XYZ file of C-alpha atoms in Angstrom:
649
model
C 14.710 31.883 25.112
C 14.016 35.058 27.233
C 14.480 37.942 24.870
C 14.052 42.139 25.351
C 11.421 43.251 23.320
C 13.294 46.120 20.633
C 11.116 48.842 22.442
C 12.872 47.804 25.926
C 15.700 48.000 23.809
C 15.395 51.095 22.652
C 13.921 52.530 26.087
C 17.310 51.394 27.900
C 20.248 52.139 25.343
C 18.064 55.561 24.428
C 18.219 56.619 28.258
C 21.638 55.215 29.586
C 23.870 58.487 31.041
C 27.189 58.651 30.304
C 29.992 60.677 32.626
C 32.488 60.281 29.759
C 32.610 58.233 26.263
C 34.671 55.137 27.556
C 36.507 54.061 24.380
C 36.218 50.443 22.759
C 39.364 50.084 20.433
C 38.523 48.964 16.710
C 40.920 46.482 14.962
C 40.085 46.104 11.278
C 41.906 42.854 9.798
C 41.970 42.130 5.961
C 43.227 38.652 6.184
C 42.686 35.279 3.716
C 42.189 31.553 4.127
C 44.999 31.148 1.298
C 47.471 33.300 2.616
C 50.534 32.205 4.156
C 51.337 34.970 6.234
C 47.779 35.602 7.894
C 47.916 32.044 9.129
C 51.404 32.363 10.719
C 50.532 36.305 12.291
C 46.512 35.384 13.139
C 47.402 33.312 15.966
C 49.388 36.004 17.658
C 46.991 38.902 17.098
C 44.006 36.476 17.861
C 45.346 36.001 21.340
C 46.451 39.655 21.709
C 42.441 40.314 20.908
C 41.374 37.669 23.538
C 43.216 39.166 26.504
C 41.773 42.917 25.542
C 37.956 41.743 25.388
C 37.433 45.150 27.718
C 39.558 47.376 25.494
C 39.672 46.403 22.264
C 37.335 44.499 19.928
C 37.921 43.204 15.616
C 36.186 42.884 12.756
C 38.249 40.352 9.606
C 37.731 41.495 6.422
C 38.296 38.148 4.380
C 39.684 39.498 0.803
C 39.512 37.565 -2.678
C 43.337 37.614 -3.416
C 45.112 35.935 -3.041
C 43.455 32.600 -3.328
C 39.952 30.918 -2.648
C 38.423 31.903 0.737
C 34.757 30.717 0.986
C 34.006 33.452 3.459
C 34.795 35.923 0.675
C 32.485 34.580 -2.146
C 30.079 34.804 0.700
C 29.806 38.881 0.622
C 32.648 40.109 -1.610
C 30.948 43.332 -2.352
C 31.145 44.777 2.006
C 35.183 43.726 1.768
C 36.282 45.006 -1.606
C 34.609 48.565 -0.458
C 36.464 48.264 2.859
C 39.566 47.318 0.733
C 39.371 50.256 -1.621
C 38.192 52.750 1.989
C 41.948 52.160 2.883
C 44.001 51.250 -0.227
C 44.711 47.709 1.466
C 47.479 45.934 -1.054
C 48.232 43.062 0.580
C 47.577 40.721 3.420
C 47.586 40.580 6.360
C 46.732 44.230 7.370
C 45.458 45.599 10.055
C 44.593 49.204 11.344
C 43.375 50.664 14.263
C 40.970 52.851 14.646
C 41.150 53.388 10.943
C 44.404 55.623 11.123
C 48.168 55.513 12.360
C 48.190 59.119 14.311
C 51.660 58.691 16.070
C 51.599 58.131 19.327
C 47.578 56.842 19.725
C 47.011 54.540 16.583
C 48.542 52.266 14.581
C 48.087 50.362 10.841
C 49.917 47.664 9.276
C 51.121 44.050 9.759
C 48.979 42.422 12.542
C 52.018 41.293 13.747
C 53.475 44.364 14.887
C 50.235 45.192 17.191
C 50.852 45.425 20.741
C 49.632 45.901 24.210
C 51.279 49.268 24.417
C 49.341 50.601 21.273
C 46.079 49.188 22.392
C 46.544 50.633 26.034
C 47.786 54.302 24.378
C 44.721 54.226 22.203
C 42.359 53.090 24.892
C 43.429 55.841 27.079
C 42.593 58.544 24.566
C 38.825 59.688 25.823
C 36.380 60.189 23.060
C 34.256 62.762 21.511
C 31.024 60.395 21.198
C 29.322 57.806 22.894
C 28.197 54.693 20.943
C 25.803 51.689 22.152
C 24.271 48.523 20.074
C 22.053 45.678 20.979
C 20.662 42.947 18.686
C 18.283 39.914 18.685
C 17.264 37.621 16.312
C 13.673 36.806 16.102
C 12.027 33.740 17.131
C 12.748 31.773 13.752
C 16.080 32.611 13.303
C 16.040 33.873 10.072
C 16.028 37.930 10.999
C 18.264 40.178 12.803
C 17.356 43.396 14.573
C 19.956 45.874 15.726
C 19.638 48.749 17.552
C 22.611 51.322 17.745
C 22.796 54.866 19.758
C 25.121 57.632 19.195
C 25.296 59.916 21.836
C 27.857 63.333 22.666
C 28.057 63.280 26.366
C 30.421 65.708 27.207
C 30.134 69.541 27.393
C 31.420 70.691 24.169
C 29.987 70.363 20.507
C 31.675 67.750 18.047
C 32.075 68.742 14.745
C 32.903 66.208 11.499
C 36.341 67.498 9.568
C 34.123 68.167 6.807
C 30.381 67.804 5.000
C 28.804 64.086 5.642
C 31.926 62.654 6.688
C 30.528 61.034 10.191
C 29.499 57.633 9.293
C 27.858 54.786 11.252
C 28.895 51.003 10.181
C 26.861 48.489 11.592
C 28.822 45.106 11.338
C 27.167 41.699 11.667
C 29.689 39.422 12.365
C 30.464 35.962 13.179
C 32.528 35.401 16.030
C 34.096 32.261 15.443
C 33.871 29.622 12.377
C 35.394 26.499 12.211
C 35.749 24.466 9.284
C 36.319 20.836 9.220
C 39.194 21.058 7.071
C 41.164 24.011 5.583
C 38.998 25.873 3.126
C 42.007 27.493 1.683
C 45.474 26.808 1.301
C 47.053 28.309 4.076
C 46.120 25.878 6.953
C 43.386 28.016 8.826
C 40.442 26.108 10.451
C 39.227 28.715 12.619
C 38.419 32.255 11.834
C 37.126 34.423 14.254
C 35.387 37.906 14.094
C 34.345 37.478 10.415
C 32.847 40.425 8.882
C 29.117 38.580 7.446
C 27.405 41.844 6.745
C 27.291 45.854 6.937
C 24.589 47.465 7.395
C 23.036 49.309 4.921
C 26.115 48.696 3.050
C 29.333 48.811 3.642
C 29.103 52.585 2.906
C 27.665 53.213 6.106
C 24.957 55.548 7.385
C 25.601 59.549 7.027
C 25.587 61.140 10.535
C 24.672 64.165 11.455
C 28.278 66.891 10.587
C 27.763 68.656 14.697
C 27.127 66.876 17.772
C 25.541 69.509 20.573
C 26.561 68.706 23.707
C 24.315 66.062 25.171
C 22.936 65.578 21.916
C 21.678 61.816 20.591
C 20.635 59.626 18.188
C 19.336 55.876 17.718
C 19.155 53.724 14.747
C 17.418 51.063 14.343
C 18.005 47.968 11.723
C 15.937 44.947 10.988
C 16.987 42.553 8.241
C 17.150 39.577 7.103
C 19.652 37.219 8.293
C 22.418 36.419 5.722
C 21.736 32.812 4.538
C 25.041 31.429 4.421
C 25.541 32.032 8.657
C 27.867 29.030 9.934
C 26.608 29.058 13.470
C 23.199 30.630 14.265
C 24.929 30.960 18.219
C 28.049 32.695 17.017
C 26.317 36.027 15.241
C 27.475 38.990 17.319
C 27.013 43.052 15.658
C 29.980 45.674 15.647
C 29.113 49.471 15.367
C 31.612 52.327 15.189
C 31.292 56.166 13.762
C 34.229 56.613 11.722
C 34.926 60.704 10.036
C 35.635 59.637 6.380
C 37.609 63.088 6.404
C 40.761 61.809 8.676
C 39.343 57.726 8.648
C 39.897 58.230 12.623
C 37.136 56.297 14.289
C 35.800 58.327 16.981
C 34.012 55.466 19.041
C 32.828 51.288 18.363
C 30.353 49.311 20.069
C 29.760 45.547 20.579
C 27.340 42.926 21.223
C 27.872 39.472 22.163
C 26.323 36.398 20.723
C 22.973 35.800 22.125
C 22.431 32.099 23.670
C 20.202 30.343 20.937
C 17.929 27.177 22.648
C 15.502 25.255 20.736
C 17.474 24.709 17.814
C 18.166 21.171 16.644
C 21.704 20.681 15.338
C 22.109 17.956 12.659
C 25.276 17.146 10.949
C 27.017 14.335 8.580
C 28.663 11.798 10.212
C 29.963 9.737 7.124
C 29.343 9.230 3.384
C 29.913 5.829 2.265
C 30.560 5.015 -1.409
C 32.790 3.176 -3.748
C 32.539 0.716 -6.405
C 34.332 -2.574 -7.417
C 37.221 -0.811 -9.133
C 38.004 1.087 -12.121
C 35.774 -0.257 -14.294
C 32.277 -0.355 -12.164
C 30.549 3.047 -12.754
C 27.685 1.494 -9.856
C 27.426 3.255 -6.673
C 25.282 2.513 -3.910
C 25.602 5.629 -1.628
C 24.767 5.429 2.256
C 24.718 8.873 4.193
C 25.250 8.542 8.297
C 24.214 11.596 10.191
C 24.112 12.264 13.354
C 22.116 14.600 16.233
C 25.368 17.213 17.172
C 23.191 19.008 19.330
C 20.532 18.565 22.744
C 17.275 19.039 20.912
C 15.909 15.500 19.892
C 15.690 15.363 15.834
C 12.452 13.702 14.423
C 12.569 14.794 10.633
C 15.327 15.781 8.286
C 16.048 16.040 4.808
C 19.502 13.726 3.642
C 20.859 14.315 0.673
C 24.035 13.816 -1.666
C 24.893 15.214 -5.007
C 27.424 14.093 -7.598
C 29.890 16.742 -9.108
C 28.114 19.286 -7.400
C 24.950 18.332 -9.402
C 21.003 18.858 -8.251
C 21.182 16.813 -4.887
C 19.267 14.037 -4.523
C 17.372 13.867 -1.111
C 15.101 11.904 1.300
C 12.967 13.241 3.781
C 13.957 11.341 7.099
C 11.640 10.489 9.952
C 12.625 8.784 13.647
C 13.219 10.008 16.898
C 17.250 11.141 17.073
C 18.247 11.821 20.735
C 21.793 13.777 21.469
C 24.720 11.850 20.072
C 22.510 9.535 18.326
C 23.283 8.500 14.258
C 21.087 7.428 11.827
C 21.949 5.921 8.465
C 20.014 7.010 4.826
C 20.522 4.470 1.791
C 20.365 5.277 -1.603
C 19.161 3.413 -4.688
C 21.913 1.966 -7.027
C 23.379 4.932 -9.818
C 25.828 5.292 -12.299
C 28.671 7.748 -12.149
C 29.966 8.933 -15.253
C 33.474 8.501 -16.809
C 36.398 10.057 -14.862
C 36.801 11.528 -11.167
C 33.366 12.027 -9.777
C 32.969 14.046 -6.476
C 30.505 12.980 -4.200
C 29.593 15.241 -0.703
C 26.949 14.348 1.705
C 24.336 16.834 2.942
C 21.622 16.733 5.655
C 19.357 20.226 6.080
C 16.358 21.337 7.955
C 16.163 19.134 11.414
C 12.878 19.071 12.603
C 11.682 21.249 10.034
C 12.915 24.544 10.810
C 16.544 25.865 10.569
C 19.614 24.344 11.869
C 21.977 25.383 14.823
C 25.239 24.713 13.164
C 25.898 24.675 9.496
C 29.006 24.234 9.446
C 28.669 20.326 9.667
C 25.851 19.888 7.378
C 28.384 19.074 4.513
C 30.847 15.917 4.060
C 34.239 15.920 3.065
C 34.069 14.984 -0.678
C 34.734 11.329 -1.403
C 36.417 11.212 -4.805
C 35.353 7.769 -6.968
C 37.275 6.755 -10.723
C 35.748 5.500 -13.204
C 37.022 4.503 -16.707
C 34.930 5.120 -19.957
C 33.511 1.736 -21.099
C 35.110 2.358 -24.863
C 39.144 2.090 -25.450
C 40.837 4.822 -27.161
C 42.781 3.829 -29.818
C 46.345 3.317 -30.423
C 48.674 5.173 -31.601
C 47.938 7.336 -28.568
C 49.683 10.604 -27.376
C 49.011 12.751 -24.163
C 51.281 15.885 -24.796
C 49.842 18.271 -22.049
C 49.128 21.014 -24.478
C 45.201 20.757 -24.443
C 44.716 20.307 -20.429
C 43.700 23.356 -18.083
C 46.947 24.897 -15.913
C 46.316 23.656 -12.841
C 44.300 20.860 -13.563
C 45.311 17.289 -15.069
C 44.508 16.568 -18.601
C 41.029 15.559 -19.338
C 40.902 11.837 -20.163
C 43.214 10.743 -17.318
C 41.685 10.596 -13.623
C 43.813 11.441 -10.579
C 44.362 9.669 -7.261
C 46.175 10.615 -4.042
C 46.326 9.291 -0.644
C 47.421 12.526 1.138
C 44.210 14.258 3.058
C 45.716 17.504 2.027
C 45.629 19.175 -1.963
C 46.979 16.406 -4.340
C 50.048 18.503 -5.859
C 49.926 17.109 -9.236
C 48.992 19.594 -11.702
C 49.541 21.034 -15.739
C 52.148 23.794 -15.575
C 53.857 25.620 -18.391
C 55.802 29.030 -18.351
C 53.709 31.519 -16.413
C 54.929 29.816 -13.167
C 58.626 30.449 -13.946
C 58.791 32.288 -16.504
C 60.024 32.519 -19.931
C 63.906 31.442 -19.104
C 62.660 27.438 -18.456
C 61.252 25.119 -20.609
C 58.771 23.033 -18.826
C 57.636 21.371 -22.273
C 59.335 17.654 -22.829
C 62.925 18.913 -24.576
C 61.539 22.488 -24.602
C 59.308 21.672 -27.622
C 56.097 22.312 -26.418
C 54.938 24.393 -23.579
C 53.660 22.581 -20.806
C 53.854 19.493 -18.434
C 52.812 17.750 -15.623
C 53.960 18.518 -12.530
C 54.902 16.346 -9.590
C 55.348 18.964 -6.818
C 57.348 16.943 -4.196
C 58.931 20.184 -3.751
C 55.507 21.387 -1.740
C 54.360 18.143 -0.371
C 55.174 15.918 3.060
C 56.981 12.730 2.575
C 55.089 9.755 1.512
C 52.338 11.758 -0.168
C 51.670 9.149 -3.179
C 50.140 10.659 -6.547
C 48.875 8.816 -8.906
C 47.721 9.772 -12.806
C 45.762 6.853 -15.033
C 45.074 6.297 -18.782
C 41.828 5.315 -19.824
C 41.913 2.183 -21.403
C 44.000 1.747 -24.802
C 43.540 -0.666 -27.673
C 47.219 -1.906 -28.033
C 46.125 -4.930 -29.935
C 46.100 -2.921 -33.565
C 50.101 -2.235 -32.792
C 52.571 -4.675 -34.309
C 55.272 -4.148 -31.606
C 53.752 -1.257 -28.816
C 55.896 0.638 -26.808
C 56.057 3.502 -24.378
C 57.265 6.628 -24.644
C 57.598 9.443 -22.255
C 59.199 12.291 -20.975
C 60.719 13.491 -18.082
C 62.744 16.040 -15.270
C 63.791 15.651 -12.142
C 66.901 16.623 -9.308
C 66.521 16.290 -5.693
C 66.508 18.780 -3.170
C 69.551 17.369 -0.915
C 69.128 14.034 -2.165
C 65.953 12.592 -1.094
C 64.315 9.897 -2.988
C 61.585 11.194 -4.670
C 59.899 8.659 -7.191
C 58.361 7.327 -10.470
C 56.153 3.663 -10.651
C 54.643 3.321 -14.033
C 52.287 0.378 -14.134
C 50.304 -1.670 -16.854
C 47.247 -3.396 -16.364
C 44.902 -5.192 -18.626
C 42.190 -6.015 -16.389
C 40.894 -2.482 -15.287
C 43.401 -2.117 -12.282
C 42.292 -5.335 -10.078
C 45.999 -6.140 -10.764
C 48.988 -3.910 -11.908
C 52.282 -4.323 -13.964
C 55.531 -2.400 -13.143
C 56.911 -1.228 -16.118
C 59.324 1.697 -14.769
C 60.804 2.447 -11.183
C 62.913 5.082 -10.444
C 63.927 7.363 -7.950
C 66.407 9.353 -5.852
C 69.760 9.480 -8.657
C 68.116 7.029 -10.905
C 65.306 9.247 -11.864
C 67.626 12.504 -11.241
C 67.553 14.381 -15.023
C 69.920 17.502 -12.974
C 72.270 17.412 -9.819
C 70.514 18.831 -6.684
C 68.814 22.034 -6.107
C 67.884 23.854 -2.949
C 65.472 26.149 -4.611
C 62.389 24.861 -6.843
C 63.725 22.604 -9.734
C 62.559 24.131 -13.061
C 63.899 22.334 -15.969
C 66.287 23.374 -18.831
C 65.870 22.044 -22.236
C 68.786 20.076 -21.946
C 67.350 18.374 -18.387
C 64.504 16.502 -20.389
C 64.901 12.749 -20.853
C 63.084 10.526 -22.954
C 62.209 6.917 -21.161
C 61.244 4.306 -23.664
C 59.385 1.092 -22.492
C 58.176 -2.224 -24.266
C 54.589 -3.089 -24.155
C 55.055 -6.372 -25.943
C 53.987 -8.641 -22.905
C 50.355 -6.188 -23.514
C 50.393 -6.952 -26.982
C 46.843 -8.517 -27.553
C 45.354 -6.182 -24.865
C 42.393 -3.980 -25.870
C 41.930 -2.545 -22.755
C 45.897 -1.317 -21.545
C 45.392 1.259 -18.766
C 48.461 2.931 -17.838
C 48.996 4.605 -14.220
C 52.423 6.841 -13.662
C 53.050 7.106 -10.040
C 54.546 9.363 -7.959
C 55.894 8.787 -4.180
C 57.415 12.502 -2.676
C 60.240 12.221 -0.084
C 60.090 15.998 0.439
C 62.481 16.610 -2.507
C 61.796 18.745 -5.371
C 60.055 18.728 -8.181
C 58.691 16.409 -11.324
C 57.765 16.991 -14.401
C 56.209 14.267 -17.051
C 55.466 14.970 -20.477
C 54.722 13.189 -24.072
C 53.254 10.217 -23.052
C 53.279 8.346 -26.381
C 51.855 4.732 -26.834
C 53.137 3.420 -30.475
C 54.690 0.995 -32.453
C 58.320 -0.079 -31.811
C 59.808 0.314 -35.784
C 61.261 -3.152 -36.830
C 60.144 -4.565 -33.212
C 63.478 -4.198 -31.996
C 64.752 -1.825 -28.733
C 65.914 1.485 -29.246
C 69.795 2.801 -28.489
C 70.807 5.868 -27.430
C 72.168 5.980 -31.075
C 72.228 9.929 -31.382
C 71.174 13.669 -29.951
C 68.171 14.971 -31.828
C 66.902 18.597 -31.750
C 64.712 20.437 -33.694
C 64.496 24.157 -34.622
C 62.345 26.432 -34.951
C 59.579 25.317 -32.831
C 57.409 26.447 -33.595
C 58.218 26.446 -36.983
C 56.107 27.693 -39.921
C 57.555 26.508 -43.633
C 60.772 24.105 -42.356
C 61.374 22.561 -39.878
C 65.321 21.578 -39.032
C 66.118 18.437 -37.029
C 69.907 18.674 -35.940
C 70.881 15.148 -35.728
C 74.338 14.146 -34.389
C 75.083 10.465 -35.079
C 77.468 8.363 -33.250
C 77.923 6.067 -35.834
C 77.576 5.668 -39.565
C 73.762 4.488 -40.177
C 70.578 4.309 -42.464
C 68.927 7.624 -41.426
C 65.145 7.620 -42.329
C 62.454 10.221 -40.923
C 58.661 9.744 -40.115
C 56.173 12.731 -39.292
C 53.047 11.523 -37.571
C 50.234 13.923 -36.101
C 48.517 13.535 -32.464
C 46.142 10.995 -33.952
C 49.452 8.833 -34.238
C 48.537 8.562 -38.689
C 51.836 9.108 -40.493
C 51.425 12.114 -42.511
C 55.081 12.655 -44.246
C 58.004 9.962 -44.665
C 61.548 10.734 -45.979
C 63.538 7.774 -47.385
C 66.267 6.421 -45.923
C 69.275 7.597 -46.442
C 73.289 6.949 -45.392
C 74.726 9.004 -43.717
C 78.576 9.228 -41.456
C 78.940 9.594 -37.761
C 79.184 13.416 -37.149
C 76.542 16.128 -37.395
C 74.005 16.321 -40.033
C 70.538 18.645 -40.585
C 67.067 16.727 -41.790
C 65.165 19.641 -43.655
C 61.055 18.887 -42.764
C 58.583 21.053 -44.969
C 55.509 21.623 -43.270
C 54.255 24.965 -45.210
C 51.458 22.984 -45.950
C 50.501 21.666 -42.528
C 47.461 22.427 -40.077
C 49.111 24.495 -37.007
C 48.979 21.973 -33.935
C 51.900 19.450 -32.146
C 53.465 16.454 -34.729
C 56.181 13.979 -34.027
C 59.481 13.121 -36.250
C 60.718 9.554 -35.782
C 63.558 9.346 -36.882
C 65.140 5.401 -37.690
C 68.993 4.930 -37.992
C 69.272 1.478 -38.600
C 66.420 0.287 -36.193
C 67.323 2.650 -33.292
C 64.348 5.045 -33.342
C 64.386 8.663 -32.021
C 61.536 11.025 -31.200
C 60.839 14.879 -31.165
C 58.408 17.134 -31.151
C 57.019 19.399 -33.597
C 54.765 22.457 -33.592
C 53.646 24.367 -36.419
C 52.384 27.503 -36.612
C 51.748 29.867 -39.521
């Protein structure tokens, strides 16, 4: 490539004349890959910025709030500086020329930018002249900027107070683009990306007066910032701003240089998967191909395992444009769970790599049960698992390319009015967000395997809430397998009314105590099984949301099928010396109580006792009890009833 030397450089910007400061308009965006708005306004402004190229030129500030943004974690220091420099709140928000003088700049939603602002602002002459050129050196992995400040008019320019003329020097990207959405707002493709500011994002102290004809130059040479998408997208931004007013007197630009003798490798496909739920063997295969013009002789291909220490081979061949090339892997055993695998392929031809943007597969997600059965009685109540994650020992499956929306909740997303704990006795759950996810989206939780074969009569129990959004048909497929999921069982299928707990609500369906019901399924057919794996699965319509909670695997007392004999509450819950179960019987019965801890061992059983049809209160002393979750059965006459229990002293 045919490069000016930085003393050339210097030579022409130092000795360029200028009649009057021309004026480049500065936009300043503080936007986010996870933020709704900036993904609806960016579009707009974006093409407002691309018809201005000779007026007006950007720099995106991506902030940490108010979700994950990978551009962010790149350099978080430079944008939380420039975030504090002008109070920024919220995004999107933009300002230009750092301040909102009326009638020459303007600050605030991108949206609201115009091509009567930038024309106003561009017509406004300015006090200084400003010029930058950069080039990156021959192995890509330096940057060296030269920027000139210059007063070319007849006048002296004075700061509006002590050290408050600053230079920024800006390296920035001019255009990523992600393979898929790196947050949750939809974005793909940023452009103008803030990467680095030179020194820092406090800037460079200028000089406070500017005699007429008066100039300086400044000169950087770094290193290149490592995590660089696209070696030919790296363009540099310099303005003086007066930290007295924020006005920014003057910016400069220069364009991306034309980078030749890179190679440009990227990943193709990852292919890996085992012989279902119960083979932990992998055999991974990476494909990658040559994305670029330079032939590729050597590269090192690579995959890693939960974001582990990747494992690589060094590839040799001869890789022409367009070409792929295929890397196997020996045999290796993923551990219990969801394991994330991601493909990698670095260094083509030895040196660094055009693009890296495509260096990186999409992750292929593989479940594997443990080899050993948990034992029965088993209970998943919710309370131990992450918000935001699913609980622990269950793995998660979804056939949607976008974020599975099947996740622990409890209060802090609706606060403290709701109870999104089964019955309001504990305080959190699994949601099914149809609410947030396209039709047909299928989500899927599984068990690992249970020993059911200890149980006299098994049975399931679980929990649940649900009401449509205008009457869609949102559902719920629980299945049973004894054979590690090469064939399933449906146990449960509901939807629509069926599965509706509530009538229908238009805004997000957060349940009320009273909107819990408790589903109660035989597992007798399972009986002899040491190796039951349940799955409880989840088809959206685009209706609202589900919640699931107390999953309970037990015996059946007497081996006979429950009745909706009674209402059952308990009070307080938490309790901390008695707990009160308010039991209203429909018809006279033998009334007998059962406390069991998560383990499923009985701990505390009250004898039988007769009792009329009408209201009664079961007095439960658990002064003595650990603090945790418990469960009351409670048997009239073979029906059997469940509730929770906390205790907490």
């Amino acid at each position: 490539m045919k490069k000016l030397t930085l003393a050339v450089a210097l030579m022409l910007i130092g000795g360029t004349a200028y009649a009057q400061a021309t004026r480049l308009v500065l936009f300043e965006e503080f936007t986010q890959a996870s933020c709704g708005p900036c993904a609806s306004q960016n579009p707009a402004f974006n093409t407002l910025l691309s018809g201005n190229t000779s007026k007006a030129i950007s720099i995106k500030y991506q902030t940490s709030w108010p979700g994950v943004d990978p551009m962010n974690a790149a350099n978080p220091t430079d944008v939380a500086t420039r975030v504090s420099y002008y109070a920024v709140s919220g995004v999107p928000w933009t300002a230009m020329d750092g301040v909102a003088a009326t009638g020459s700049s303007y600050s605030g939603s991108p949206s609201n930018a115009t091509q009567t602002a930038i024309d106003a602002r561009y017509a406004v002459s300015s006090p200084l002249a400003v010029s930058v050129y950069h080039q990156l050196n021959a192995s890509y992995d330096s940057i060296q900027i030269v920027v000139s400040v210059s007063n070319p008019g007849t006048s002296s320019v004075t700061s509006g107070s002590a050290n408050s003329f600053k230079l920024h020097t800006v390296i920035v990207e001019e255009e990523i683009n992600y393979p898929t959405a790196p947050g949750s707002n939809g974005e793909t493709d940023f452009y103008s990306v803030m990467r680095k500011m030179l020194p820092d994002a406090g800037g460079t102290t200028l000089s406070d007066t500017w005699a007429a004809g008066a100039s300086s130059t400044f000169t950087f040479n770094v290193a290149l910032p490592s995590y660089i998408a696209n070696l030919g997208e790296v363009a540099v931004v310099a303005f003086v701003q007066d930290n007295s007013s924020k006005d920014v007197k003057n910016a400069a630009y220069s364009a991306p240089q034309a980078v030749s003798g890179l190679a440009d490798a990227g990943i193709n496909a990852l292919n890996a998967s085992t012989n279902g739920l119960c083979d932990a063997n992998v055999t991974p295969s990476v494909v990658f191909e040559n994305a670029g013009s330079v032939a590729i002789t050597s590269a090192t291909v690579g995959y890693s395992i939960n974001g582990g220490t990747p494992v690589t081979q060094n590839w040799t061949g001869n890789l022409a444009s367009g070409q792929t090339a295929t890397v196997t892997f020996p045999q290796t055993t993923l551990p219990g769970g969801t394991s994330s695998l991601v493909a990698t392929v670095s260094s083509p031809n030895g040196s660094g790599d055009y693009n890296g943007m495509n260096n990186s597969s999409a992750p292929v997600n593989i479940a594997v049960l443990s080899s050993t059965p948990q034992a029965s009685p088993k209970t998943e109540d919710m309370e131990g698992a992450t918000i935001g994650t699913i609980p622990s020992d269950m793995i998660m499956q979804f056939n949607t390319a976008t974020a599975p929306r099947l996740y622990v909740v409890d209060k802090s997303v609706a606060g403290t009015s709701y109870e999104l704990g089964g019955w309001g006795q504990s305080a959190k759950s699994l949601r099914y967000d149809y609410y947030a996810i396209a039709a047909g989206a299928v989500m899927s939780v599984t068990t690992q395997k249970i020993n059911v074969s200890t149980l006299t009569a098994p049975k399931l129990y679980f929990q649940h809430a649900y009401c449509s959004y205008a009457g869609e048909a949102d559902g719920l497929k629980v299945y049973a397998s004894t054979d590690c999921g090469v064939t399933w069982t449906n146990i449960f299928d509901k939807s629509g009314t069926s599965l509706a707990t509530s009538g229908n609500q238009t805004a997000r369906f957060y349940p009320q105590a009273s909107q819990w019901v408790t589903n109660q399924i035989s597992l007798a057919q399972f009986a002899t099984s040491n190796e039951l794996v349940l799955k409880f699965e989840g088809t959206s319509a685009y209706g609202n949301s589900m919640y699931l909670d107390n999953i309970w695997v037990a015996n059946n007392a007497l081996g006979v099928d429950e009745q909706a004999a009674a209402s059952l509450v308990a009070y307080p819950n938490p309790a901390s010396d008695v707990a009160t179960l308010d039991l209203n019987l429909t018809n006279e019965a033998n009334v007998s109580v059962s406390l069991y801890n998560v383990a499923g061992q009985q701990i505390m059983n009250l004898p039988a006792e007769r009792m009329a049809a009408g209201q009664h209160s079961l007095e439960i002393p658990v002064a003595s009890l650990p603090n945790g979750l418990y469960t009351a059965q409670v048997n009239m006459d073979g029906a059997i009833q469940t509730v929770r229990i906390s205790v907490a002293h």
